[in-house]
Short mmCIF file of C-alpha atoms in Angstrom, two decimals:
data_model
loop_
_atom_site.label_atom_id
_atom_site.label_comp_id
_atom_site.label_asym_id
_atom_site.label_seq_id
_atom_site.Cartn_x
_atom_site.Cartn_y
_atom_site.Cartn_z
CA UNK A 20 102.13 0.89 22.74
CA UNK A 21 102.32 -2.52 21.05
CA UNK A 22 99.34 -3.80 23.06
CA UNK A 23 97.29 -0.73 22.10
CA UNK A 24 98.23 -1.17 18.47
CA UNK A 25 97.21 -4.84 18.46
CA UNK A 26 93.92 -4.07 20.19
CA UNK A 27 93.24 -1.32 17.67
CA UNK A 28 94.00 -3.64 14.77
CA UNK A 29 91.69 -6.29 16.22
CA UNK A 30 88.87 -3.80 16.76
CA UNK A 31 89.32 -2.37 13.25
CA UNK A 32 89.12 -5.88 11.84
CA UNK A 33 85.84 -6.51 13.66
CA UNK A 34 84.40 -3.18 12.48
CA UNK A 35 85.55 -3.86 8.93
CA UNK A 36 83.99 -7.31 8.92
CA UNK A 37 80.74 -6.01 10.40
CA UNK A 38 80.41 -3.16 7.94
CA UNK A 39 81.56 -5.01 4.83
CA UNK A 40 78.92 -5.19 2.12
CA UNK A 41 79.58 -7.81 -0.51
CA UNK A 42 78.24 -7.59 -4.05
CA UNK A 43 74.64 -8.78 -4.07
CA UNK A 44 72.81 -10.36 -6.97
CA UNK A 45 69.15 -9.86 -7.80
CA UNK A 46 66.76 -12.37 -6.22
CA UNK A 47 63.49 -12.84 -8.11
CA UNK A 48 60.18 -14.11 -6.68
CA UNK A 49 58.66 -17.11 -8.43
CA UNK A 50 55.20 -15.54 -8.10
CA UNK A 51 53.27 -12.62 -6.67
CA UNK A 52 49.62 -12.42 -5.64
CA UNK A 53 47.21 -9.62 -4.75
CA UNK A 54 46.01 -10.36 -1.22
CA UNK A 55 44.08 -7.08 -0.89
CA UNK A 56 42.95 -4.41 -3.34
CA UNK A 57 42.34 -6.57 -6.40
CA UNK A 58 43.27 -5.84 -10.02
CA UNK A 59 41.51 -3.35 -12.27
CA UNK A 60 41.57 -5.42 -15.47
CA UNK A 61 43.36 -7.95 -17.66
CA UNK A 62 45.91 -5.42 -18.92
CA UNK A 63 47.17 -4.57 -15.43
CA UNK A 64 47.85 -7.98 -13.83
CA UNK A 65 50.18 -8.16 -10.83
CA UNK A 66 52.65 -10.42 -12.66
CA UNK A 67 53.75 -7.27 -14.49
CA UNK A 68 55.63 -6.05 -11.41
CA UNK A 69 58.14 -8.93 -11.50
CA UNK A 70 58.32 -9.92 -15.19
CA UNK A 71 60.58 -7.02 -16.37
CA UNK A 72 58.07 -6.21 -19.12
CA UNK A 73 58.34 -2.43 -18.72
CA UNK A 74 62.08 -2.11 -18.09
CA UNK A 75 64.46 -0.81 -20.74
CA UNK A 76 67.09 -3.31 -19.52
CA UNK A 77 66.56 -6.80 -18.15
CA UNK A 78 68.38 -8.91 -15.56
CA UNK A 79 69.18 -12.57 -14.94
CA UNK A 80 68.03 -13.70 -11.45
CA UNK A 81 70.89 -15.02 -9.34
CA UNK A 82 73.47 -13.56 -11.75
CA UNK A 83 72.96 -9.84 -12.33
CA UNK A 84 74.46 -7.54 -9.70
CA UNK A 85 71.73 -5.53 -7.94
CA UNK A 86 73.69 -2.28 -7.48
CA UNK A 87 75.08 -2.29 -11.01
CA UNK A 88 71.62 -2.90 -12.45
CA UNK A 89 70.01 -0.07 -10.47
CA UNK A 90 72.89 2.29 -11.32
CA UNK A 91 72.24 1.86 -15.05
CA UNK A 92 69.92 4.34 -16.83
CA UNK A 93 67.04 1.88 -16.58
CA UNK A 94 63.63 3.41 -17.22
CA UNK A 95 60.13 1.93 -17.07
CA UNK A 96 57.78 2.42 -20.01
CA UNK A 97 54.53 2.63 -18.01
CA UNK A 98 52.49 1.35 -20.94
CA UNK A 99 49.78 -1.32 -21.25
CA UNK A 100 50.67 -4.78 -19.89
CA UNK A 101 53.72 -3.50 -17.97
CA UNK A 102 52.17 -2.30 -14.68
CA UNK A 103 49.73 -3.42 -12.01
CA UNK A 104 46.70 -1.40 -10.84
CA UNK A 105 44.31 -2.22 -8.04
CA UNK A 106 40.51 -1.95 -8.25
CA UNK A 107 39.01 1.50 -8.70
CA UNK A 108 38.25 3.28 -5.42
CA UNK A 109 41.07 1.34 -3.69
CA UNK A 110 43.08 3.55 -1.37
CA UNK A 111 45.22 0.65 -0.16
CA UNK A 112 46.42 -2.73 -1.38
CA UNK A 113 48.60 -5.66 -0.39
CA UNK A 114 50.89 -7.83 -2.52
CA UNK A 115 52.55 -11.06 -1.35
CA UNK A 116 55.74 -12.30 -3.01
CA UNK A 117 56.69 -15.99 -2.97
CA UNK A 118 60.37 -16.76 -3.57
CA UNK A 119 59.78 -20.52 -3.77
CA UNK A 120 62.24 -21.19 -0.95
CA UNK A 121 63.81 -19.32 1.94
CA UNK A 122 66.05 -16.48 0.77
CA UNK A 123 67.91 -13.72 2.58
CA UNK A 124 67.08 -10.17 1.47
CA UNK A 125 68.35 -6.77 2.57
CA UNK A 126 67.17 -4.20 0.05
CA UNK A 127 64.78 -3.64 -2.82
CA UNK A 128 64.27 -1.22 -5.69
CA UNK A 129 60.90 0.09 -6.84
CA UNK A 130 59.85 1.65 -10.12
CA UNK A 131 56.79 3.38 -8.73
CA UNK A 132 53.76 3.94 -10.95
CA UNK A 133 53.54 7.54 -12.13
CA UNK A 134 49.88 8.40 -11.42
CA UNK A 135 48.53 6.51 -8.43
CA UNK A 136 50.49 8.61 -5.89
CA UNK A 137 50.66 6.14 -3.00
CA UNK A 138 51.96 7.90 0.07
CA UNK A 139 53.59 5.00 1.91
CA UNK A 140 54.64 1.37 1.62
CA UNK A 141 55.79 -1.19 4.15
CA UNK A 142 57.27 -4.68 4.00
CA UNK A 143 56.69 -7.52 6.44
CA UNK A 144 57.05 -11.28 6.77
CA UNK A 145 54.82 -13.87 8.47
CA UNK A 146 57.49 -14.67 11.09
CA UNK A 147 59.12 -11.28 11.67
CA UNK A 148 56.23 -8.86 11.25
CA UNK A 149 56.94 -5.30 10.09
CA UNK A 150 60.43 -4.86 8.64
CA UNK A 151 60.40 -1.32 7.27
CA UNK A 152 58.08 1.46 6.08
CA UNK A 153 59.04 3.96 3.40
CA UNK A 154 57.59 6.62 1.10
CA UNK A 155 58.46 6.09 -2.57
CA UNK A 156 59.24 9.00 -4.86
CA UNK A 157 56.29 10.03 -7.02
CA UNK A 158 57.25 9.72 -10.68
CA UNK A 159 55.79 12.10 -13.23
CA UNK A 160 55.13 11.31 -16.85
CA UNK A 161 55.95 8.15 -18.76
CA UNK A 162 58.42 6.55 -19.18
CA UNK A 163 59.60 7.09 -15.62
CA UNK A 164 63.19 6.92 -14.35
CA UNK A 165 65.28 4.31 -12.59
CA UNK A 166 64.42 2.31 -9.49
CA UNK A 167 64.45 3.84 -6.03
CA UNK A 168 66.39 1.74 -3.50
CA UNK A 169 65.31 1.04 0.08
CA UNK A 170 67.58 -0.92 2.44
CA UNK A 171 66.62 -2.88 5.56
CA UNK A 172 68.19 -5.32 7.99
CA UNK A 173 68.92 -8.74 6.43
CA UNK A 174 65.91 -11.04 6.73
CA UNK A 175 65.46 -14.69 5.77
CA UNK A 176 62.03 -15.64 4.51
CA UNK A 177 60.10 -17.34 1.72
CA UNK A 178 57.20 -14.87 1.71
CA UNK A 179 57.37 -11.09 1.74
CA UNK A 180 54.32 -8.83 1.97
CA UNK A 181 54.18 -5.32 0.52
CA UNK A 182 51.46 -3.07 1.95
CA UNK A 183 50.57 0.05 -0.04
CA UNK A 184 48.53 2.84 1.54
CA UNK A 185 47.36 6.38 0.80
CA UNK A 186 46.74 5.73 -2.90
CA UNK A 187 45.30 8.60 -4.93
CA UNK A 188 45.36 11.05 -2.03
CA UNK A 189 47.65 13.75 -3.37
CA UNK A 190 45.84 16.90 -4.61
CA UNK A 191 47.31 16.79 -8.10
CA UNK A 192 45.87 13.30 -8.61
CA UNK A 193 42.37 13.70 -7.19
CA UNK A 194 40.87 11.87 -10.16
CA UNK A 195 43.07 8.80 -9.57
CA UNK A 196 41.62 6.45 -6.97
CA UNK A 197 43.69 3.27 -7.16
CA UNK A 198 47.08 1.83 -6.23
CA UNK A 199 49.72 0.90 -8.77
CA UNK A 200 53.26 -0.38 -9.23
CA UNK A 201 55.60 -0.66 -12.18
CA UNK A 202 58.40 -3.03 -11.15
CA UNK A 203 60.15 -4.28 -8.02
CA UNK A 204 63.44 -6.17 -7.56
CA UNK A 205 65.20 -7.57 -4.48
CA UNK A 206 68.85 -7.96 -3.44
CA UNK A 207 70.40 -11.11 -1.98
CA UNK A 208 71.53 -10.40 1.58
CA UNK A 209 73.17 -13.74 2.40
CA UNK A 210 76.68 -12.27 2.08
CA UNK A 211 75.97 -9.10 4.05
CA UNK A 212 77.50 -8.93 7.53
CA UNK A 213 75.05 -7.78 10.18
CA UNK A 214 76.16 -4.69 12.11
CA UNK A 215 76.40 -5.54 15.85
CA UNK A 216 73.93 -3.99 18.27
CA UNK A 217 75.30 -1.38 20.77
CA UNK A 218 75.34 -3.97 23.56
CA UNK A 219 77.47 -6.23 21.37
CA UNK A 220 79.93 -3.40 20.70
CA UNK A 221 80.21 -2.85 24.47
CA UNK A 222 80.97 -6.53 25.03
CA UNK A 223 83.62 -6.55 22.32
CA UNK A 224 85.32 -3.42 23.61
CA UNK A 225 85.16 -4.79 27.16
CA UNK A 226 86.71 -8.00 25.89
CA UNK A 227 89.63 -6.09 24.39
CA UNK A 228 90.12 -4.30 27.73
CA UNK A 229 90.11 -7.59 29.65
CA UNK A 230 92.57 -9.12 27.21
CA UNK A 231 94.91 -6.16 27.68
CA UNK A 232 94.64 -6.38 31.48
CA UNK A 233 95.42 -10.10 31.44
CA UNK A 234 98.45 -9.48 29.22
CA UNK A 235 99.76 -6.78 31.58
CA UNK A 236 99.25 -9.09 34.61
CA UNK A 237 101.19 -11.90 32.96
CA UNK A 238 104.05 -9.53 32.16
CA UNK A 239 104.19 -8.32 35.80
CA UNK A 240 104.26 -11.93 37.05
CA UNK A 241 107.01 -12.78 34.59
CA UNK A 242 109.11 -9.85 35.88
CA UNK A 243 108.52 -10.68 39.58
#
């Protein structure tokens, strides 16, 4: 019974450590560029998606807690000089974020533009390729509500690419033929424990079994 209890405590400790999610601060890119799709005009430059210009609340990079910030009633105005739009007749676009140095990220929040109706987005890095694809919620009206959070496995990179596709393809927005984005923020993932793969779990559980067997063998030898 004691051996089973100790093994259970050890396994619970490993599971707890693997699943623990520490508070994560907001990590801000130092710049962002349009690598495909262009910009429709001087009022809709891509810098607007990282400069907090449309948000009702602002954050301090490296200080403000990501989850607490997203949980606040934080709307986006959607007015001039607060969003980015691609060229007219662009059904897809690509943005590249430069963090200035290698950072570890594991989730992001998007304040999606309320008219361009992009159907899907994906993030990738030069070294790791595709990380995750997702479909953002289509906002209606302006201002539009708080950021929508998407989580992914922790990645370490300096550059992150956001691909946007299917812009202006929803029936209710047939007259809109461009991509757009209000704001995007990222969460520091350096303190997030990675969840072991199934094969790793099997090795750990097998290790506990072997440890128990060795303990029982030693006890039998001691009693002989």
